[in-house]
Amino acid sequence: MLDFTEASLKKVLTRYNVALEKAMTPEEAAEEIYPKDELIYPIAKAIFEGEEDDVIEGLQAAIDAGKDPIALIDDALMVGMGVVTRLYDEGIIFLPNVMMSADAMLEGIEFCKENSETAPVTKGTVVCHVAEGDVHDIGKNIVTALLRANGYNVVDLGRDVPVDEVLKAVAENNPIMVTGTALMTTTMYAFKEVNDKLLEKGYKIPFACGGGAVNQDFVSQFALGVYGEEAADAPKIADAIIAGTTDVATLRDKFHKH
Amino acid sequence: MAAKRYTSMAYASADEMTFGVSKYPVKAGLDLEIGAGYTIPEINYAPRPEAGSSKEKLVKEYERITTDIMSRMVQVGFPAVILETEHVQQMSNNPSWGAEVAHAQKTIMEEFHDEYGIKCALRHTIGDIRENRDFLQLRGDKYSVFLEAFEECAKAGADLLSVESMGGKEVFDYAVLRNDIAGMLYAIGCLGSIDMELIWSDISAIAKKTGTVSAGDTDCAQANTAMFIGGGLLDKNLAHTLAILARAISAPRSLVAYECGAVGPGKDCGYENVIVKAITGMPMTQEGKTSTCAHSDVMGNLIMQCCDCWSNESVEYHGEFGGTTVQCWSESLAYDCALMNTALETKNDKVLRDLLMLSDRYRDPQAYVLAYDNAYRVGQAIVKDGDNIYLRAKNAAVECCNIVEEGAAGKLDLSRFEAKALADAKASLEALPDDMDKFMDDCLTKYKSEVKVFLPENYGF
């Protein structure tokens, strides 16, 4: 069988991921940025490791030591999740780590809520859905996990969502943004209907769209559309909105890559 | 029919395999013989978004697409073509829509065949509509509509019947995002295989009844999801060593179609098809560099190595400088086939096969395992325990780990991250029981509790 020499192989391809891999391991990188507080540190570390039981154990210890359960959401769980999302953004850890950490964080939030009589405050609400006629929802599931990991309240409408149901959720939840995902060319056409009905009802909120067959040109055709190429763009768009960039044209300038 | 399990390889050695030649060629459509010594372009397309608004618009769109392709094939002098229509959901949920499209397409193809003698066939890939908004509904009310869609399309002109079935996807989507190799094995290898046996027995019966070809399935819903999430070299969503494990596990799952009466050509996006061909000797469609219109991959040349039909995955129908998209992409496919056919006619097929393979062999662990010699080894691991759907999937995964480890000891460069993901996966595999019943019981308990949308009754549990 034909084969390369080491030298000839280098003339044909380069595995850039190997060539550019960071020297530090994910665990070492996380250790550098964990909070130092002895009650918070184990919670943040358990979030990073995606160990749900350890998260609860850490929270219980912090509550026993006098910490307010609701305050722990921001001061411990979100701080731990911040370590995770930062290392993900820096390319040091991969998506499954984020998903497992998000699972652990959500369990932690539920535990904090159960141990308090006040409700936590989130950064804002985002309504997420998969286009009507489309049942491919793994992309939407990643988007909702990443939004929650970044401190947003998510109203997850699921898949194959009728346009009117999206409108109803917007009316009821006053979101900062709507997201829509679709795999098929024929189902993504529903995005235009969502856009038109939002405008008809006077909602001028950004409508972030992405997924399989969806592309920037298509999303740019409707007034509220902002294209997100990666699921990880969703929390970044939301962050931009709560930082004051609500104008669709400006969001497009920032997030449209092509 | 009961599945007739494969316990041996169709080919005595990996080197016997090449493109355009299969052990069991398939006659289909209008004078076409697939895997009989020549490769065939198989063009796949999607209607424009607005075309789905009515049946009339949809039929008209497919008429334009079909005419465009057939015209271009004739204009540039290509002898054969396959058209693949992947149903949009309206066409499978309303079988009469799919049937009208098939009839309209076949009528046009017959006209070209009559006038020019061009050999051609029409594949219809029915949408897996067996679900409602909240759950997969694999054995529920929609199953009869699903089968009706196959039968109506077959009667109306479709020659090759396929589907990208979804069995196991609800557990897989959960597992793949959590590096859960046991969950991936359960989803693809066990749940997927159980569902495949049900549907392919019925689809093969329809093919027999209608005189059409039961052509095969692809694990698009799972292994391709892993490949797409894995993405390119710099993407950070899934280790490519896990993506290739999902692919290796998908081979015994896609094999089930052929154990239940399918005869090929397997569907384009089944990158596992090279393994399936090694086991069955049946012709396979593949896609690679010519499917960049739909998605990127890291083995665009390599995957051509043993194809019988060569596809573009899917392209939205619209205009380009060189004509409509279907004209441009079918022409590209057909030129690739002309090169492969020239190699076959001049007895240079194995040289070209090896050039295609080698150009991507070390690009990625996914490519490395699917190189035909390694793919053959995965096939051998599958047939070793061919009668046990769990053990053969586990064998495929373990052999995949071994192959990547051996590659990494040589010229296959792995990142530390990829190597660690592989080592973790191998350790998980080694911790699994050999007893299928125990594995199935453990997984049923675990995923019933962790995956809200998992309904065991979908699999007859």
XYZ file of C-alpha atoms in Angstrom:
719
model
C 0.000 0.000 0.000
C 1.189 3.541 -0.743
C 2.354 5.536 2.258
C 4.037 8.832 3.089
C 7.383 9.472 4.664
C 7.191 11.855 7.650
C 8.636 14.592 5.438
C 6.278 14.035 2.537
C 3.221 13.927 4.832
C 3.976 17.470 6.015
C 3.674 18.705 2.437
C 0.144 17.338 2.170
C -1.594 18.203 5.425
C -1.216 19.881 8.820
C -3.182 19.003 11.924
C -3.365 22.574 13.237
C -5.148 21.471 16.388
C -2.075 19.474 17.395
C 0.384 22.116 16.267
C -1.377 24.873 18.217
C -2.522 23.000 21.305
C -2.198 24.992 24.508
C 0.573 23.811 26.829
C -1.628 23.969 29.926
C -4.095 21.176 30.719
C -7.738 22.176 31.344
C -7.399 21.254 35.024
C -4.309 23.438 35.433
C -5.977 26.331 33.633
C -9.098 26.027 35.810
C -7.040 25.862 38.995
C -5.530 29.246 38.153
C -8.879 31.000 37.983
C -10.987 29.297 40.653
C -12.131 31.652 43.432
C -9.920 31.343 46.504
C -12.698 31.487 49.163
C -12.580 28.128 50.936
C -16.364 27.708 50.862
C -16.773 28.786 47.233
C -13.741 26.974 45.778
C -15.125 23.413 46.154
C -18.447 24.441 44.580
C -16.735 26.088 41.599
C -14.456 23.083 41.179
C -17.409 20.663 41.345
C -19.189 22.715 38.661
C -16.082 22.536 36.451
C -15.887 18.789 36.959
C -19.624 18.353 36.338
C -20.023 16.509 39.653
C -23.600 17.181 40.724
C -23.354 15.502 44.120
C -20.238 17.492 45.010
C -21.986 20.718 44.014
C -24.847 20.005 46.412
C -22.422 18.981 49.138
C -20.462 22.224 48.701
C -23.627 24.316 48.717
C -24.875 22.631 51.867
C -21.564 23.333 53.597
C -21.710 26.989 52.548
C -25.323 27.340 53.723
C -24.426 25.662 57.025
C -21.645 28.219 57.394
C -24.187 31.022 57.040
C -24.150 31.855 53.329
C -27.446 32.942 51.754
C -28.659 30.247 49.285
C -29.821 32.737 46.660
C -26.594 34.719 46.903
C -24.705 31.471 46.328
C -26.207 31.226 42.845
C -24.274 34.296 41.729
C -21.364 34.029 44.133
C -20.553 30.328 43.673
C -22.508 28.561 40.928
C -22.212 31.307 38.322
C -18.592 31.899 39.278
C -17.857 28.192 38.715
C -19.742 28.280 35.460
C -17.793 31.404 34.532
C -14.599 29.350 34.786
C -16.131 26.785 32.444
C -17.423 29.225 29.814
C -14.154 31.192 29.873
C -12.083 28.069 29.240
C -14.534 27.010 26.516
C -14.257 30.412 24.837
C -10.473 30.157 25.058
C -10.547 26.757 23.382
C -9.164 24.894 26.370
C -12.196 22.703 27.060
C -14.859 21.246 24.767
C -18.633 21.454 24.618
C -19.438 18.200 26.513
C -17.597 19.623 29.539
C -19.814 22.702 29.349
C -22.960 20.575 29.080
C -22.028 18.441 32.085
C -21.132 21.547 34.087
C -24.426 23.175 33.079
C -26.318 20.080 34.311
C -24.512 20.340 37.645
C -25.142 24.093 37.845
C -28.879 23.682 37.196
C -29.112 21.075 39.944
C -27.302 23.516 42.204
C -29.702 26.340 41.347
C -32.686 24.113 42.126
C -31.093 23.202 45.459
C -30.543 26.884 46.304
C -34.137 27.724 45.390
C -35.443 24.888 47.547
C -33.493 26.284 50.467
C -34.742 29.844 50.138
C -38.001 31.715 50.047
C -36.837 34.413 47.650
C -36.471 33.994 43.905
C -33.147 34.490 42.120
C -32.651 37.332 39.653
C -31.380 36.382 36.187
C -29.626 38.471 33.533
C -32.742 38.372 31.344
C -35.141 36.010 29.612
C -34.638 34.417 26.196
C -37.372 32.515 24.338
C -35.920 29.559 22.378
C -37.619 27.364 19.808
C -37.109 25.030 16.864
C -38.961 26.113 13.718
C -42.429 24.795 12.983
C -42.245 21.517 11.054
C -38.713 20.803 12.265
C -37.958 18.274 14.995
C -34.153 18.512 14.961
C -33.452 19.988 18.357
C -29.888 19.174 19.373
C -28.750 22.648 18.268
C -31.491 24.298 20.305
C -30.562 22.145 23.302
C -26.977 23.369 23.097
C -28.158 26.981 22.781
C -30.410 26.726 25.845
C -27.662 25.076 27.907
C -25.155 27.771 26.984
C -27.645 30.569 27.713
C -28.451 29.096 31.121
C -24.754 28.596 31.782
C -24.329 32.310 31.201
C -27.033 33.306 33.671
C -30.074 33.729 31.452
C -33.579 32.514 32.163
C -34.625 30.364 29.193
C -38.177 29.739 28.085
C -37.645 26.574 26.049
C -40.597 26.024 23.739
C -39.142 22.806 22.342
C -39.293 21.714 18.720
C -41.789 22.005 15.867
C -43.177 25.151 17.485
C -46.112 26.906 15.809
C -45.450 30.555 15.034
C -48.325 31.743 17.237
C -46.872 29.897 20.201
C -43.644 31.852 19.843
C -45.653 35.078 19.815
C -47.600 34.015 22.900
C -44.387 33.233 24.790
C -42.954 36.623 23.856
C -46.111 38.352 25.100
C -46.000 36.462 28.399
C -42.273 36.599 29.180
C -40.973 39.930 27.907
C -37.713 38.402 26.583
C -34.620 40.325 25.547
C -34.248 38.034 22.527
C -35.885 35.149 20.664
C -33.833 32.304 19.187
C -34.883 30.004 16.364
C -33.067 26.970 15.005
C -33.829 24.777 11.989
C -32.098 22.060 10.012
C -34.112 22.123 6.801
C -34.420 24.722 4.069
C -38.194 24.314 3.962
C -38.769 24.721 7.701
C -36.531 27.739 8.172
C -39.072 29.665 6.131
C -41.118 29.782 9.361
C -38.558 32.280 10.697
C -39.875 34.879 8.311
C -43.370 34.377 9.686
C -42.132 34.736 13.258
C -40.350 37.919 12.241
C -43.399 39.360 10.468
C -45.759 38.582 13.344
C -43.365 40.009 15.923
C -43.241 43.233 13.934
C -46.998 43.216 13.409
C -47.504 43.071 17.181
C -44.901 45.782 17.754
C -42.120 43.636 19.257
C -38.792 44.931 17.995
C -36.581 42.405 19.754
C -33.624 40.682 18.091
C -34.429 37.262 16.623
C -31.237 35.171 16.597
C -31.388 32.320 14.066
C -29.052 29.479 13.174
C -28.784 25.761 12.420
C -28.106 23.291 9.613
C -29.344 24.870 6.406
C -29.748 28.381 7.829
C -27.326 30.960 6.520
C -26.518 34.607 7.005
C -28.034 35.721 3.709
C -31.368 34.121 4.547
C -31.545 35.536 8.074
C -30.561 39.004 6.826
C -33.685 39.081 4.687
C -35.971 39.746 7.642
C -35.881 42.868 9.779
C -35.250 41.342 13.219
C -32.937 38.547 12.099
C -29.432 38.167 13.513
C -27.483 35.144 12.275
C -25.553 33.039 14.750
C -23.111 30.661 13.102
C -22.290 28.830 16.332
C -24.483 27.927 19.287
C -21.904 29.741 21.413
C -22.890 32.990 19.677
C -26.284 32.976 21.448
C -25.059 34.030 24.913
C -22.701 36.524 23.295
C -25.579 38.139 21.404
C -27.623 38.168 24.625
C -24.700 39.762 26.496
C -24.449 42.445 23.813
C -28.170 43.155 24.126
C -28.146 43.592 27.900
C -25.047 45.754 27.533
C -27.206 48.123 25.465
C -26.840 46.978 21.846
C -30.454 46.296 20.930
C -30.311 47.635 17.388
C -30.410 44.753 14.883
C -28.098 46.441 12.384
C -25.441 46.937 15.058
C -25.795 43.347 16.234
C -25.365 42.187 12.651
C -22.222 44.296 12.322
C -20.874 42.604 15.403
C -21.929 38.991 14.804
C -22.290 38.489 11.054
C -19.019 37.000 9.889
C -19.516 36.748 6.147
C -38.603 -11.216 7.942
C -36.088 -12.145 10.612
C -32.700 -10.535 10.258
C -30.088 -12.793 8.680
C -26.975 -11.776 10.568
C -23.580 -11.398 8.941
C -20.904 -13.507 10.600
C -18.296 -13.343 7.838
C -16.806 -10.827 5.431
C -17.818 -10.569 1.770
C -14.239 -9.789 0.759
C -11.313 -12.049 1.591
C -9.059 -9.031 2.063
C -9.294 -5.263 2.188
C -7.263 -4.949 -0.996
C -10.042 -6.632 -2.983
C -12.242 -3.612 -2.469
C -12.268 -0.712 -4.870
C -14.637 1.856 -6.326
C -17.259 0.999 -8.924
C -17.131 -2.721 -8.282
C -19.159 -4.639 -5.732
C -19.661 -8.326 -5.128
C -23.397 -8.038 -5.664
C -24.304 -5.415 -8.283
C -27.844 -4.035 -8.261
C -30.017 -3.476 -11.326
C -32.301 -0.479 -10.983
C -34.340 2.086 -12.886
C -33.713 2.621 -16.545
C -30.929 0.208 -17.589
C -28.705 1.023 -14.657
C -26.519 -1.542 -12.973
C -24.873 -0.277 -9.796
C -21.517 -1.574 -8.579
C -21.031 -3.435 -11.832
C -17.699 -2.010 -12.952
C -18.407 1.710 -13.213
C -19.190 4.533 -10.805
C -22.298 6.676 -11.108
C -22.927 10.268 -10.014
C -25.834 10.564 -7.583
C -27.105 14.116 -7.293
C -29.142 15.221 -4.298
C -30.954 18.555 -3.869
C -33.335 20.508 -1.669
C -36.127 22.760 -2.886
C -35.988 26.469 -2.167
C -37.606 27.400 1.163
C -40.744 28.891 -0.364
C -41.397 25.856 -2.603
C -42.907 23.871 0.257
C -45.939 26.094 0.595
C -48.147 23.968 -1.703
C -48.061 20.633 -3.469
C -48.216 22.305 -6.880
C -45.219 24.521 -6.127
C -43.257 21.570 -4.809
C -43.944 19.340 -7.814
C -43.015 22.178 -10.165
C -39.773 22.755 -8.263
C -38.762 19.100 -8.595
C -39.654 19.139 -12.290
C -37.270 22.049 -12.804
C -34.576 20.296 -10.788
C -34.943 17.030 -12.707
C -34.936 18.664 -16.121
C -31.883 20.765 -15.226
C -29.883 17.726 -14.117
C -30.821 15.483 -17.019
C -30.084 18.262 -19.521
C -26.646 18.917 -18.081
C -25.748 15.232 -18.050
C -26.615 14.987 -21.716
C -24.924 18.283 -22.635
C -21.592 17.148 -21.204
C -21.891 13.550 -22.361
C -22.192 11.517 -19.181
C -23.631 8.012 -19.595
C -25.440 7.491 -16.285
C -26.919 9.340 -13.337
C -28.958 8.741 -10.198
C -31.230 11.400 -8.749
C -31.901 11.320 -5.049
C -34.919 13.125 -3.668
C -34.770 13.436 0.097
C -38.308 14.140 1.157
C -39.188 17.367 2.841
C -41.601 16.537 5.645
C -44.699 17.485 3.636
C -43.926 14.762 1.089
C -43.764 11.945 3.641
C -46.527 13.173 5.927
C -48.736 13.328 2.827
C -47.725 10.291 0.776
C -49.660 11.534 -2.252
C -47.337 14.556 -2.391
C -44.250 12.346 -2.444
C -45.857 10.116 -5.040
C -46.704 13.028 -7.325
C -43.149 14.299 -7.110
C -41.778 10.818 -7.895
C -44.123 10.470 -10.853
C -43.222 13.899 -12.232
C -39.498 13.236 -11.900
C -39.640 9.767 -13.397
C -41.663 10.987 -16.366
C -38.930 13.475 -17.217
C -36.188 10.893 -16.693
C -37.976 8.442 -19.003
C -38.162 11.096 -21.709
C -34.407 11.643 -21.520
C -33.770 7.915 -21.422
C -35.968 7.361 -24.450
C -34.387 10.182 -26.423
C -30.718 9.835 -25.486
C -30.376 6.401 -23.921
C -28.903 7.838 -20.735
C -29.021 5.247 -17.957
C -30.690 6.580 -14.830
C -32.557 5.788 -11.638
C -34.527 7.700 -9.042
C -33.953 7.279 -5.317
C -36.586 8.542 -2.921
C -35.501 8.928 0.665
C -38.578 9.049 2.816
C -38.466 11.378 5.803
C -38.542 9.621 9.159
C -41.777 11.225 10.262
C -42.324 8.852 13.176
C -42.429 11.438 15.887
C -44.649 14.027 17.408
C -43.666 17.324 18.891
C -42.462 15.914 22.167
C -41.355 12.338 21.530
C -40.159 9.868 18.971
C -43.171 7.750 18.053
C -41.416 4.927 16.243
C -44.187 2.362 16.512
C -47.172 4.654 16.905
C -49.826 6.027 14.585
C -47.376 7.499 12.123
C -45.758 4.186 11.279
C -48.461 3.302 8.788
C -48.146 6.715 7.072
C -44.388 6.215 6.969
C -44.747 2.864 5.190
C -47.464 4.230 2.923
C -45.039 6.945 1.796
C -42.567 4.253 0.676
C -45.222 2.280 -1.152
C -46.837 5.240 -2.891
C -43.477 6.591 -4.067
C -42.413 3.150 -5.269
C -45.619 2.738 -7.244
C -45.279 6.246 -8.702
C -41.752 5.853 -10.068
C -39.112 5.754 -7.359
C -36.579 2.992 -8.095
C -34.469 2.994 -4.940
C -36.030 3.243 -1.476
C -34.107 4.726 1.453
C -34.510 6.526 4.732
C -32.324 8.116 7.376
C -34.013 6.528 10.350
C -33.960 7.991 13.830
C -34.051 5.024 16.225
C -31.932 5.761 19.293
C -31.513 9.453 18.572
C -33.184 10.683 21.745
C -30.614 8.872 23.898
C -27.746 9.616 21.525
C -28.316 13.388 21.558
C -28.083 13.295 25.332
C -25.058 10.983 25.453
C -22.906 12.628 22.792
C -23.029 15.979 24.567
C -21.790 14.340 27.753
C -18.898 12.205 26.420
C -20.996 9.175 27.390
C -19.643 6.314 25.298
C -21.898 3.690 26.897
C -24.906 5.839 26.035
C -23.723 6.195 22.440
C -23.277 2.441 22.222
C -26.736 1.828 23.633
C -28.361 4.440 21.400
C -26.786 3.508 18.080
C -25.745 -0.098 18.520
C -28.764 -1.374 20.422
C -31.757 0.957 20.088
C -30.856 1.902 16.524
C -30.382 -1.713 15.487
C -33.688 -2.794 17.076
C -35.581 -0.106 15.189
C -33.717 -0.837 11.942
C -34.824 -4.452 12.054
C -38.456 -3.419 12.345
C -38.485 -0.884 9.537
C -36.195 -2.600 7.042
C -38.156 -5.823 7.154
C -41.215 -3.791 6.161
C -39.460 -1.583 3.597
C -37.903 -4.635 1.931
C -41.348 -6.241 1.703
C -42.668 -3.105 -0.013
C -39.741 -3.128 -2.434
C -40.421 -6.760 -3.273
C -44.108 -6.074 -3.792
C -43.506 -3.045 -6.042
C -40.520 -4.370 -7.985
C -38.236 -1.659 -6.622
C -34.946 -1.759 -4.726
C -34.640 -1.786 -0.961
C -31.516 0.351 -0.924
C -30.482 1.010 2.659
C -30.230 3.462 5.510
C -27.599 5.750 7.002
C -26.903 6.725 10.575
C -27.154 10.384 9.665
C -29.197 11.118 12.777
C -26.409 9.975 15.084
C -22.967 9.360 13.579
C -23.284 12.402 11.315
C -24.508 14.481 14.229
C -21.289 13.498 15.997
C -19.237 14.321 12.899
C -20.916 17.710 12.475
C -20.604 18.610 16.145
C -16.960 17.524 15.928
C -16.550 19.925 13.009
C -13.122 21.026 11.847
C -9.720 20.731 13.454
C -10.087 23.890 15.498
C -13.686 23.410 16.629
C -14.140 22.682 20.307
C -17.420 20.862 20.451
C -16.513 17.169 20.353
C -13.242 15.256 20.225
C -12.811 13.720 16.784
C -11.765 10.502 18.492
C -15.308 10.298 19.893
C -16.843 11.199 16.540
C -15.105 8.229 14.920
C -16.237 5.961 17.734
C -19.836 6.948 16.972
C -19.113 6.158 13.317
C -17.618 2.748 14.065
C -20.628 1.877 16.219
C -22.952 3.012 13.439
C -21.658 0.356 11.018
C -23.336 -2.634 12.716
C -26.482 -0.531 13.049
C -26.587 0.394 9.329
C -25.708 -3.218 8.507
C -29.117 -4.289 9.835
C -30.868 -2.965 6.711
C -28.913 -5.482 4.606
C -29.657 -8.214 7.104
C -33.343 -7.481 6.540
C -33.453 -7.550 2.770
C -31.847 -4.322 1.560
C -29.372 -4.781 -1.309
C -27.862 -1.301 -1.767
C -26.714 1.122 -2.876
C -26.406 2.391 0.694
C -27.152 6.054 1.132
C -24.587 8.769 0.555
C -24.089 10.273 3.994
C -23.341 6.905 5.594
C -19.605 7.382 6.009
C -19.811 3.973 7.681
C -20.694 2.487 4.290
C -17.117 1.454 3.551
C -17.313 -0.874 6.554
C -20.748 -2.089 5.475
C -19.458 -2.774 1.948
C -16.565 -4.812 3.330
C -19.045 -6.995 5.211
C -21.867 -7.270 2.678
C -20.211 -6.838 -0.717
C -23.120 -4.621 -1.707
C -22.741 -1.352 -3.609
C -22.564 1.888 -1.669
C -23.015 5.580 -2.350
C -20.573 7.921 -0.621
C -20.069 11.657 -0.379
C -17.001 13.704 0.449
C -15.307 16.597 -1.282
C -18.346 17.082 -3.472
C -20.630 17.526 -0.490
C -18.970 20.736 0.649
C -22.120 22.472 -0.580
C -23.868 20.871 2.402
C -21.159 20.414 5.035
C -17.426 20.179 5.575
C -15.627 16.964 6.459
C -12.019 15.879 6.989
C -11.879 13.003 4.495
C -13.138 14.472 1.223
C -10.890 12.398 -1.035
C -10.474 9.316 1.106
C -14.137 8.481 1.299
C -14.284 8.116 -2.475
C -11.926 5.117 -2.236
C -14.540 2.342 -2.520
C -17.715 4.148 -3.597
C -20.044 2.800 -6.262
C -22.081 5.978 -6.557
C -20.691 9.414 -5.769
C -22.908 12.069 -4.188
C -23.023 15.709 -3.126
C -25.209 15.143 0.006
C -27.639 17.975 -0.799
C -27.681 21.400 -2.353
C -30.399 24.014 -2.271
C -31.787 24.681 -5.726
C -30.894 28.150 -6.963
C -28.840 29.888 -9.613
C -25.049 30.022 -9.816
C -22.753 31.522 -12.469
C -22.429 28.100 -14.116
C -26.123 27.248 -14.172
C -28.380 26.064 -11.386
C -26.761 24.424 -8.382
C -27.949 20.978 -9.404
C -26.353 21.413 -12.803
C -23.038 22.583 -11.339
C -22.823 19.869 -8.699
C -24.027 17.012 -10.891
C -21.401 17.964 -13.443
C -18.676 17.943 -10.766
C -19.816 14.545 -9.534
C -19.951 13.148 -13.045
C -16.419 14.337 -13.836
C -15.158 12.611 -10.681
C -16.911 9.459 -11.848
C -15.393 9.803 -15.312
C -11.944 9.823 -13.695
C -12.734 6.770 -11.562
C -14.205 4.962 -14.558
C -11.124 5.767 -16.597
C -8.994 4.260 -13.839
C -11.176 1.152 -13.891
C -10.983 0.802 -17.664
C -7.200 1.263 -17.710
C -6.667 -1.056 -14.714
C -5.371 1.800 -12.579
C -8.225 1.647 -10.118
C -6.160 0.489 -7.160
C -3.598 3.220 -7.750
C -6.274 5.898 -7.790
C -8.008 4.302 -4.811
C -4.788 4.453 -2.811
C -4.028 8.041 -3.838
C -7.491 9.120 -2.716
C -7.101 7.224 0.531
C -3.581 8.365 1.322
C -4.249 12.053 0.701
C -6.504 12.106 3.792
C -5.342 9.076 5.769
C -3.523 11.089 8.433
C -5.717 14.198 8.300
C -7.868 13.057 11.185
C -8.643 9.988 13.305
C -11.988 9.775 11.490
C -10.248 9.451 8.157
C -7.677 7.044 9.556
C -10.268 4.540 10.743
C -12.287 4.790 7.531
C -9.251 4.131 5.314
C -10.314 0.938 3.594
C -7.733 -1.299 5.272
C -8.733 -0.140 8.750
C -12.429 -0.107 7.883
C -12.055 -3.747 6.911
C -10.635 -4.485 10.381
C -13.674 -2.841 12.005
C -15.836 -5.060 9.806
C -13.993 -8.150 11.008
C -14.589 -7.114 14.626
C -18.301 -6.766 13.885
C -18.815 -10.142 12.228
C -16.821 -11.893 14.967
C -19.939 -11.575 17.152
C -22.333 -10.921 14.294
C -25.292 -12.557 16.032
C -25.230 -10.233 19.031
C -26.138 -6.601 18.292
C -24.568 -5.344 21.519
C -21.299 -7.264 21.355
C -20.688 -6.482 17.713
C -21.185 -2.766 18.328
C -18.873 -2.930 21.324
C -16.320 -4.849 19.249
C -16.466 -2.146 16.579
C -15.824 0.524 19.194
C -12.933 -1.359 20.802
C -11.323 -2.081 17.441
C -11.725 1.574 16.508
C -9.844 2.541 19.694
C -7.087 0.034 18.864
C -6.736 1.336 15.313
C -6.467 4.966 16.420
C -3.950 4.055 19.128
C -1.825 2.210 16.590
C -2.082 5.162 14.225
C -1.043 7.563 16.957
C 2.037 5.446 17.577
C 2.929 6.118 13.954
C 2.130 9.022 11.644
C -1.346 9.947 12.912
C -0.894 13.035 15.087
C -3.424 13.366 17.911
C -3.845 16.340 20.189
C -3.539 15.589 23.891
C -7.240 16.301 24.154
C -8.105 13.748 21.443
C -5.790 11.191 23.017
C -7.345 11.694 26.458
C -10.894 11.449 25.094
C -9.883 8.203 23.397
C -8.284 6.806 26.548
C -11.358 7.726 28.627
C -13.639 6.106 26.055
C -11.553 2.960 25.956
C -11.614 2.715 29.743
C -15.422 3.094 29.671
C -15.689 0.378 27.047
C -13.486 -1.956 29.032
C -15.728 -1.477 32.063
C -18.834 -2.608 30.165
C -20.232 -6.098 30.726
C -20.054 -8.830 28.100
C -23.621 -9.830 28.830
C -26.085 -8.046 26.565
C -29.061 -8.464 28.898
C -27.213 -6.846 31.760
C -26.072 -3.948 29.590
C -29.584 -3.417 28.239
C -31.135 -3.532 31.722
C -28.587 -1.107 33.166
C -29.033 1.332 30.305
C -32.807 1.129 30.369
C -32.823 2.110 34.022
C -30.255 4.864 33.600
C -31.645 6.561 30.510
C -35.284 6.234 31.488
C -34.386 8.348 34.469
C -31.957 10.781 32.787
C -33.495 11.352 29.345
C -36.994 12.747 29.656
C -37.889 12.077 26.040
C -36.822 8.404 26.040
C -39.865 6.127 25.730
C -38.862 2.439 26.000
C -42.062 1.348 24.236
C -40.608 2.770 21.022
C -38.318 -0.232 21.014
C -40.813 -2.846 22.126
C -39.567 -2.845 25.749
